[in-house]
Short mmCIF file of C-alpha atoms in Angstrom, two decimals:
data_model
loop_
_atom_site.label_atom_id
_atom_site.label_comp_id
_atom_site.label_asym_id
_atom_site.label_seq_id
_atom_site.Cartn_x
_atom_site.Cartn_y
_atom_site.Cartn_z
CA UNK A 1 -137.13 13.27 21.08
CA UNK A 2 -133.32 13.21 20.70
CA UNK A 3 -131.70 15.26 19.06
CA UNK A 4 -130.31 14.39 15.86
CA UNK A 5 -126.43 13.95 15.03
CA UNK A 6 -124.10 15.55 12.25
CA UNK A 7 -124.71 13.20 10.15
CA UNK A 8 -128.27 12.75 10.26
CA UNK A 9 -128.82 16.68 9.82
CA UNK A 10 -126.35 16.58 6.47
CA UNK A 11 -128.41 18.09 3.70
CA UNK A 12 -129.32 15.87 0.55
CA UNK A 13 -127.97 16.28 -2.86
CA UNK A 14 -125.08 17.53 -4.17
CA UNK A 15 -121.63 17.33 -2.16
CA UNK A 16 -121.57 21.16 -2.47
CA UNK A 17 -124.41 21.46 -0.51
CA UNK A 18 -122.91 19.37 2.25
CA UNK A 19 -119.86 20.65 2.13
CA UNK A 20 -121.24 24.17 2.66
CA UNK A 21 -123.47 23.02 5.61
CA UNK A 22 -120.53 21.36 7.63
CA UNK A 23 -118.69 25.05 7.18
CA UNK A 24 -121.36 26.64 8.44
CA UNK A 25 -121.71 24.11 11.48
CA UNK A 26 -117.87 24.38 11.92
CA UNK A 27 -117.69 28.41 11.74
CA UNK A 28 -120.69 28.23 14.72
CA UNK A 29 -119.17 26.01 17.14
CA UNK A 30 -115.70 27.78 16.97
CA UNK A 31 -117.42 31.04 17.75
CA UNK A 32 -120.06 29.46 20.58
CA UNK A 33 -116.41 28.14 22.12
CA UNK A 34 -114.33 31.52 21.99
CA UNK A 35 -117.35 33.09 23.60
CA UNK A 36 -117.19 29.87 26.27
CA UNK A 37 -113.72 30.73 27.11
CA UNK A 38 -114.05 34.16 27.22
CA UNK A 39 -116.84 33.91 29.73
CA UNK A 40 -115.11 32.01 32.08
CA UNK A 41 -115.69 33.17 35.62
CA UNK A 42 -119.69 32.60 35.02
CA UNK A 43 -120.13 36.25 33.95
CA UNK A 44 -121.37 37.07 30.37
CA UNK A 45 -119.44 40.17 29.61
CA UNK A 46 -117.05 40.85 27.09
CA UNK A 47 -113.13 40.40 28.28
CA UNK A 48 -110.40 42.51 27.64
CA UNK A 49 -108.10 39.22 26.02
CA UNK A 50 -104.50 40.70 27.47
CA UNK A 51 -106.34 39.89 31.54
CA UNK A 52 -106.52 36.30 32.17
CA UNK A 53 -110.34 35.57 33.57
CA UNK A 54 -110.61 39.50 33.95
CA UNK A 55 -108.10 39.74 36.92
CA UNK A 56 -104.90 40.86 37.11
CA UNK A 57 -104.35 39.48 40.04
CA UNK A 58 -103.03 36.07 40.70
CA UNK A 59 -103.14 33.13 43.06
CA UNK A 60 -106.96 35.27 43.68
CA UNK A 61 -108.03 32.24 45.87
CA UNK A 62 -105.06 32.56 47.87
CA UNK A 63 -104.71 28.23 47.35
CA UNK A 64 -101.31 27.06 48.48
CA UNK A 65 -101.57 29.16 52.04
CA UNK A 66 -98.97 28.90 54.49
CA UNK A 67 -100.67 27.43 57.40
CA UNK A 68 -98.60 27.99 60.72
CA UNK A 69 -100.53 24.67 62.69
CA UNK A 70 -98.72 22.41 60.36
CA UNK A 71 -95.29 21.86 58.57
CA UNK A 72 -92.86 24.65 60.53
CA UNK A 73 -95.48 25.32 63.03
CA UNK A 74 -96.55 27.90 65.14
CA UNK A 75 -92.74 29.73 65.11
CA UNK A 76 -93.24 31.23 61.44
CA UNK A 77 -96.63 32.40 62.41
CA UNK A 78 -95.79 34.63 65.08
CA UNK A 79 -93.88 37.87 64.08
CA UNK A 80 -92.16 39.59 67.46
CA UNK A 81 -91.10 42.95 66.01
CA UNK A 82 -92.93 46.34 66.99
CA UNK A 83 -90.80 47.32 64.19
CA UNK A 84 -88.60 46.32 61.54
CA UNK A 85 -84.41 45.93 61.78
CA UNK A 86 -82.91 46.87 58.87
CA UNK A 87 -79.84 45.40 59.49
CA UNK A 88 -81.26 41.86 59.75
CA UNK A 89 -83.05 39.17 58.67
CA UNK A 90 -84.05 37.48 61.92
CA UNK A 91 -87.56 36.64 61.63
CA UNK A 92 -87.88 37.97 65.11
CA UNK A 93 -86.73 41.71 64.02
CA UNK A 94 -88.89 41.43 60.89
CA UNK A 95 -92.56 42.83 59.98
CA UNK A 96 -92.40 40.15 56.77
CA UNK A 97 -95.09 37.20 57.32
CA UNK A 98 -95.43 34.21 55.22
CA UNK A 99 -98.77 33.86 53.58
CA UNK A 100 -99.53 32.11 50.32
CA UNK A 101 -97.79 32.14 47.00
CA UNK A 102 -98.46 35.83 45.38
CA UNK A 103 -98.84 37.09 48.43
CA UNK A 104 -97.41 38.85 51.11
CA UNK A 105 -97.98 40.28 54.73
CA UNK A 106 -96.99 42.61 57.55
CA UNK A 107 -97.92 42.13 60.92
CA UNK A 108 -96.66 44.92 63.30
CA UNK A 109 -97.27 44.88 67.18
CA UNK A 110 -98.73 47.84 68.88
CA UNK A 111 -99.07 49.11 72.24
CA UNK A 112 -95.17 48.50 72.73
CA UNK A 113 -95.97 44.63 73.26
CA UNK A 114 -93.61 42.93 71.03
CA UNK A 115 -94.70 39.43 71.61
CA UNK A 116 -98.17 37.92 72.55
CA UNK A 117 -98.07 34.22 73.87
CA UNK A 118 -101.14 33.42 71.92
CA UNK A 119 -100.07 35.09 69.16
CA UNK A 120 -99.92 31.53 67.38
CA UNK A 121 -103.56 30.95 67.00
CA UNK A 122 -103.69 34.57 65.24
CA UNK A 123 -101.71 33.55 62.06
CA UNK A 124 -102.09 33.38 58.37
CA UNK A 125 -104.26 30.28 58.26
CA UNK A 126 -105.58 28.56 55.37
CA UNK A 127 -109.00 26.77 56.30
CA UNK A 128 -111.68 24.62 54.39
CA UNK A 129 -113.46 26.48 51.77
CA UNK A 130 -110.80 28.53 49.78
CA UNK A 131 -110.90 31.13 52.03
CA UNK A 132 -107.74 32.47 54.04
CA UNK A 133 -108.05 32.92 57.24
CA UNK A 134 -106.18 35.74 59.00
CA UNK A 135 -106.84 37.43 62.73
CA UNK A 136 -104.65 40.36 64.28
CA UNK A 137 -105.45 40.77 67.70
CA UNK A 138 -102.48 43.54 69.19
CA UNK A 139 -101.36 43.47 65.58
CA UNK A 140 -101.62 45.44 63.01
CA UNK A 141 -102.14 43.19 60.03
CA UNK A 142 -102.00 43.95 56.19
CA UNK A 143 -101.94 41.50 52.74
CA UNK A 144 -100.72 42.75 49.51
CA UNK A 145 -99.09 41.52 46.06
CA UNK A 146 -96.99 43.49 43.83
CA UNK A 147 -98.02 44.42 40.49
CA UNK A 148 -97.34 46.12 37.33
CA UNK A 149 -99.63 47.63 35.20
CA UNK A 150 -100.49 45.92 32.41
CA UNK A 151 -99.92 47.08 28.60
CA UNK A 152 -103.11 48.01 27.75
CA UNK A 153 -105.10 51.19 25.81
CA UNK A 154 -104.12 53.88 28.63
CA UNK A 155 -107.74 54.61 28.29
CA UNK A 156 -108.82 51.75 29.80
CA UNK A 157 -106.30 51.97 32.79
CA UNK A 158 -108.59 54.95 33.65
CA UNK A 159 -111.64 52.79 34.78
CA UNK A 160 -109.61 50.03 37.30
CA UNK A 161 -111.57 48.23 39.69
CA UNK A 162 -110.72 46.69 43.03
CA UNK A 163 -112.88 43.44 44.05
CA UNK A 164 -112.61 41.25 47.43
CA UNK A 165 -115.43 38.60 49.09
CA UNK A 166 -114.98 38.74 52.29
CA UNK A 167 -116.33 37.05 55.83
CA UNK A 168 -116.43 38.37 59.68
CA UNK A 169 -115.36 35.86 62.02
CA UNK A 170 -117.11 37.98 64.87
CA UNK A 171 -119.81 40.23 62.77
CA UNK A 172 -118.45 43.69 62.04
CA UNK A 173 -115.01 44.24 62.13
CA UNK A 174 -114.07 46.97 59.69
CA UNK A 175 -111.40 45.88 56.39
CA UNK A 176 -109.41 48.32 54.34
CA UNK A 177 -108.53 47.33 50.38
CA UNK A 178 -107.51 49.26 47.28
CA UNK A 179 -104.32 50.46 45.85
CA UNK A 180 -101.25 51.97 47.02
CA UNK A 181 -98.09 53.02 44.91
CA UNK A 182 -94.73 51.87 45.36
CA UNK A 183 -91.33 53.72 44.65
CA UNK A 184 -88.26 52.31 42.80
CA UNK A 185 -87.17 50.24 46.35
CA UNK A 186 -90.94 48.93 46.54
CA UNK A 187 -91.84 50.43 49.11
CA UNK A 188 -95.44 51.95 49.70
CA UNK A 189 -95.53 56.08 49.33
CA UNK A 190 -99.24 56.56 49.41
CA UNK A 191 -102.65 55.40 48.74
CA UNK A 192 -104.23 55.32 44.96
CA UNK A 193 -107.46 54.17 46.33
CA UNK A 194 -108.69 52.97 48.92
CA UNK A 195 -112.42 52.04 50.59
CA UNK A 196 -113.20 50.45 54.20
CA UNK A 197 -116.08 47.85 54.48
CA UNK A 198 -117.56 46.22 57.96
CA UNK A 199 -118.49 42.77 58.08
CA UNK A 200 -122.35 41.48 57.55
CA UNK A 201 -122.95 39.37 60.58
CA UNK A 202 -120.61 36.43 61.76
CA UNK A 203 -119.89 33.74 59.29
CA UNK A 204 -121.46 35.77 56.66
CA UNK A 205 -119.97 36.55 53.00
CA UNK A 206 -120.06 39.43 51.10
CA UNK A 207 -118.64 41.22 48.15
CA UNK A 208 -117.17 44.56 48.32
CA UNK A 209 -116.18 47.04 45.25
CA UNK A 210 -113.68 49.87 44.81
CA UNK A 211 -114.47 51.68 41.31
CA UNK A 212 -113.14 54.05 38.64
CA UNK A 213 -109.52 53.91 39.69
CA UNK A 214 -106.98 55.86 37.68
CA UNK A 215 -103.94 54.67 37.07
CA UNK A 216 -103.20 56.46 33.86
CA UNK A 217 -100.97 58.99 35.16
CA UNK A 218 -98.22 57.60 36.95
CA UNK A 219 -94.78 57.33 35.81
CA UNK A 220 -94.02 54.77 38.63
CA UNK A 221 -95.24 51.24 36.85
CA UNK A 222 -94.81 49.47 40.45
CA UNK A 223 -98.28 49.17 42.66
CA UNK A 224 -99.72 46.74 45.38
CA UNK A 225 -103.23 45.84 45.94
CA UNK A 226 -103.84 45.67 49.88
CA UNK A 227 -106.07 44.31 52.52
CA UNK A 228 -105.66 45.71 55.70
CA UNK A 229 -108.13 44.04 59.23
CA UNK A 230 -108.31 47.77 60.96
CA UNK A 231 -109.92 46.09 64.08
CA UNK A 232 -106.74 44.51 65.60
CA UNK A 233 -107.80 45.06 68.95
CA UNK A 234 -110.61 42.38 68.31
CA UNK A 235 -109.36 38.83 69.00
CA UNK A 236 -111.80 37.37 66.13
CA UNK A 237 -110.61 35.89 63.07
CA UNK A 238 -111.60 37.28 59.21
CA UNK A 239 -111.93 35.65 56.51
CA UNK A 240 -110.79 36.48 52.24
CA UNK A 241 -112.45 34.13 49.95
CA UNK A 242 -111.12 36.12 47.00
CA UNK A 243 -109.53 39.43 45.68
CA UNK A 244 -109.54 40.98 41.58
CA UNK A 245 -108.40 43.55 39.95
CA UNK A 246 -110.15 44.47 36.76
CA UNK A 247 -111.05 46.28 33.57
CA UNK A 248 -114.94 45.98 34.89
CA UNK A 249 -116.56 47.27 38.27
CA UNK A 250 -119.44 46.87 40.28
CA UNK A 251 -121.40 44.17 39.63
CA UNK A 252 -118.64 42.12 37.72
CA UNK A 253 -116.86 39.41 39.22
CA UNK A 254 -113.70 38.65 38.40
CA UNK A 255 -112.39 35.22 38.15
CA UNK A 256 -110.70 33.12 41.47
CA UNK A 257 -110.77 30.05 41.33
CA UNK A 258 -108.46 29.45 37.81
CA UNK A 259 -105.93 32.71 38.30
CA UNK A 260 -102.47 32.10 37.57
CA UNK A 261 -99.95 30.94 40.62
CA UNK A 262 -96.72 30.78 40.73
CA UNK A 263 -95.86 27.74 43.09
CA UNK A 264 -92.02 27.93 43.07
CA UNK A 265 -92.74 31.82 44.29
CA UNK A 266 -91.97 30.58 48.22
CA UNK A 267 -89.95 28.25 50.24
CA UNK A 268 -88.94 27.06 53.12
CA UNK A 269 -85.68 25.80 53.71
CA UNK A 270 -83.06 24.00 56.45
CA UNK A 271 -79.69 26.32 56.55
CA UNK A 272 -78.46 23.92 59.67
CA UNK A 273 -79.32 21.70 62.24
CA UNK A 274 -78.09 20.44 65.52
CA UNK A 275 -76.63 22.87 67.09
CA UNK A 276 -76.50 23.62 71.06
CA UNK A 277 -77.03 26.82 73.28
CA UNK A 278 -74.05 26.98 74.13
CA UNK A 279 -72.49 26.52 70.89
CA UNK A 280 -73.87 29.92 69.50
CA UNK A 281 -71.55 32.80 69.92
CA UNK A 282 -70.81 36.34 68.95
CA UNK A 283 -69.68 36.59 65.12
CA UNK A 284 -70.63 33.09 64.13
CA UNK A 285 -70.98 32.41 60.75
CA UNK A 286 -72.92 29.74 59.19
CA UNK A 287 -72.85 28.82 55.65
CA UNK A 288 -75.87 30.17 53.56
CA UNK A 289 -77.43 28.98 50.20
CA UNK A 290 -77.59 31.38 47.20
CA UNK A 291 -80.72 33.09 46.43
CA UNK A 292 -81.55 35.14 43.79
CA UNK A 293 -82.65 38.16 45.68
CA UNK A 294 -83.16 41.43 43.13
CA UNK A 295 -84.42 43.94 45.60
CA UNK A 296 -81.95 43.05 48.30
CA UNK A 297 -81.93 39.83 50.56
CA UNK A 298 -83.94 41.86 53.46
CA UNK A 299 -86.72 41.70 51.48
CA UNK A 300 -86.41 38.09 50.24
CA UNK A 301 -85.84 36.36 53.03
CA UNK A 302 -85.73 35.97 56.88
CA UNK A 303 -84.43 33.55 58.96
CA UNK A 304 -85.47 31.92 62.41
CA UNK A 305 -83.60 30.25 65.29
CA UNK A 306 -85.67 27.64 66.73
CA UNK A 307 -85.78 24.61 68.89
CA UNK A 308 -85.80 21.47 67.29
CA UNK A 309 -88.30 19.68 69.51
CA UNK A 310 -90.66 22.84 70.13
CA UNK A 311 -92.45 24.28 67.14
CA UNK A 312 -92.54 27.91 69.33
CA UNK A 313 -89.48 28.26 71.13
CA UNK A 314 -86.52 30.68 69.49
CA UNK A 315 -83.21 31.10 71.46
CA UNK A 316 -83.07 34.98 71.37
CA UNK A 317 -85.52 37.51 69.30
CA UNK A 318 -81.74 39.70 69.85
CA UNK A 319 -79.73 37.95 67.46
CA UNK A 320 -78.58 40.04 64.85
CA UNK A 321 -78.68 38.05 61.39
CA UNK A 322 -77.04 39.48 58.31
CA UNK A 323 -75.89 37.73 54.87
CA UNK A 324 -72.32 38.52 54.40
CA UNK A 325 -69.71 36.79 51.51
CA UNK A 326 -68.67 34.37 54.34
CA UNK A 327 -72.15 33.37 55.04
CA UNK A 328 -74.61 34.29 57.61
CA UNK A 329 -73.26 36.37 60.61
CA UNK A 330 -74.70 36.31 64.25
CA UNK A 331 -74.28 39.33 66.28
CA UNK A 332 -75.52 40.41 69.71
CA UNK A 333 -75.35 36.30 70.53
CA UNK A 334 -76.97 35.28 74.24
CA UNK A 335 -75.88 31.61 74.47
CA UNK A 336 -78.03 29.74 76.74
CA UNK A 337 -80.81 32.41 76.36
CA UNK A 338 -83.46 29.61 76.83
CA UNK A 339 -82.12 28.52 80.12
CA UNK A 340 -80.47 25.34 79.11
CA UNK A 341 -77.42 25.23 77.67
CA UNK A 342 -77.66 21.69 76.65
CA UNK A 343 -80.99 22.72 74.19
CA UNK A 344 -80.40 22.01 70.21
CA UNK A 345 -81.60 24.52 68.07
CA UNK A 346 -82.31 24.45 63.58
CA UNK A 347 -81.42 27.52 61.80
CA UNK A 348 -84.47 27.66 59.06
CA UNK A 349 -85.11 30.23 56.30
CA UNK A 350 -88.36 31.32 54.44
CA UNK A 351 -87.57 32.80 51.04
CA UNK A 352 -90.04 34.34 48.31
CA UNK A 353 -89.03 35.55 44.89
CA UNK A 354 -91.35 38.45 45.35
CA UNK A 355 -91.20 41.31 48.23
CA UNK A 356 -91.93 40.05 51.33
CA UNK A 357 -92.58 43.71 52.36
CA UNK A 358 -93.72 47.02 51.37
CA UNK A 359 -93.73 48.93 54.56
CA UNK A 360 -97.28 49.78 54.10
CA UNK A 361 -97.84 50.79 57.64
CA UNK A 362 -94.36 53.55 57.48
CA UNK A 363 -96.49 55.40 54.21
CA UNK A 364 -96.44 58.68 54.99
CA UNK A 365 -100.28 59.05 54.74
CA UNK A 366 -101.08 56.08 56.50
CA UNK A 367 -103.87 56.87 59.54
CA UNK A 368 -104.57 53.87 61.17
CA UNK A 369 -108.94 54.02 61.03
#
């Protein structure tokens, strides 16, 4: 039987009577919808109402990934540096790897090998599914976003809880993910918390939770959650279908799919075009776009040298880049470093309003596992 509408339930009588029943039905439906939206996520427990969908974290489903097969190609998915330049922004002296807005990465190479020539099918890779898609074979690989803690009962900042669903591209390559703390510059001092997990089989998801993390007695208000693939000798791929950071641990879920993002947070951008070999020199300055850059332009931005037809090809990972009131400033130039002087080359920038680093792997109780 169907069943029956407003209207047909409206008691008889006086308009009193009526009016009192539609309150009733009124008062019910607002509260069946407040507990709707505060369920969202598909679990049934209570919300703290100052965390969107129970995570802190944003951009959890890591949408909007930078994927390195298409758009700039392979040459901003394939760091060179063993270990970061301070003095420039060349991509190719940089740690910094574009990932997805929210996030960032690091990708250092070990064993003294500062390049390998496959290194392109080893990127940040977003893949069908959600998931991100991220491999580190002879690199050291880590993911992170910045955050501040949120102004909360300090009580309940006693109880944090780190969440990620992961999936082995090769069956049981071993992840690290928590917390680490950040000075004033944002860089990483030490771990908070921190838990390592091996994958389930190949192709297989899981979910993975780091419990009763205090962070009620710091003065620092600057943190980073982290993922780090410890297996980077490995040439399979992992996989992240989501990360969370909650009020609730082990078994809740904290929402993905519907996190915040902030979609202006990265760009890529053309500083100049067209220009050849032999046309580079030492002390060249090229006009540069402002950025607003609060924690320095080093850790805002990098910028690549590459070869207009060839989506892999740079003209020297020894050029010296630097930001200057003129513009930007080439140092240590090798014109012709291809081997043709005739070869046109694009100067292109990637810029995020966020760190693009915390020097995770320079903490000084970092022990790679």
């Amino acid at each position: 039987m169907t069943e029956k509408t407003l209207s047909q339930r409206l008691p008889v009588g006086a308009a009193r009577n009526k009016v009192e029943f539609l309150a009733d039905e009124f008062e019910k439906t607002a509260a069946d919808l407040y507990q709707l939206i505060s369920d969202i996520g598909g679990n049934n427990k209570t919300r703290d109402p100052h965390v969107f969908g129970g995570n802190l974290l944003k951009n959890a489903g890591f949408l909007g990934a930078i994927d390195g097969q298409n758009n700039y190609g392979n040459r901003w998915g394939r760091p060179y540096a063993t270990h970061e330049n301070n003095d420039s922004i060349s991509f190719l002296q940089q740690i910094a790897a574009p990932v997805c807005p929210n996030w960032g990465g690091e990708v250092r190479a070990v064993n003294g090998q500062p390049c390998a020539a496959n290194f392109e099918s080893h990127m940040w890779n977003s893949i069908t599914g959600g998931a991100l898609e991220y491999g580190s074979h002879l690199y050291q690989q880590v993911l992170f976003q910045v955050f501040r803690l949120p102004c909360i009962d300090n009580d309940k900042l006693k109880k944090m809880s780190c969440y990620v669903r992961l999936m082995s591209g090769g069956g049981n390559e071993r992840t690290r993910f928590g917390i680490v703390q950040l000075d004033e510059n944002m860089k990483a001092v030490g771990y908070v918390a921190s838990k390592i997990v091996s994958g389930q089989g190949t192709h297989n998801k899981f979910d993975e939770w780091l419990d009763d993390i205090d962070l009620s007695m710091t003065a620092c208000p600057n943190f980073a959650f982290f993922v780090e693939r410890l297996d980077h000798m490995l040439p399979q791929k992992s996989f992240i279908y989501g990360a969370g950071l909650s009020l609730e641990g082990t078994p809740f879920i904290p929402e993905i799919a519907h996190t915040h993002i902030d979609f202006d947070d990265q760009k890529f951008f053309k500083i100049t075009s067209g220009i050849k070999a032999s046309d580079f020199v030492e002390n060249m300055v090229i006009p540069f776009p402002s950025f607003d850059c609060p924690n320095g332009v080093n850790n805002h931005i990098t910028v690549n040298v590459v070869d207009e037809t060839r989506a892999t090809t740079a003209l020297s990972p020894d050029i010296t880049m630097k930001v200057t009131d003129s513009g930007l400033l080439l140092t240590n130039v090798t014109g012709g470093y291809v081997g043709d002087v005739n070869k046109v080359f694009d100067v292109e920038g990637f810029y995020t309003k966020y760190i693009n680093k915390i020097h995770y792997f320079d903490m000084p109780d970092y022990v790679a596992a």
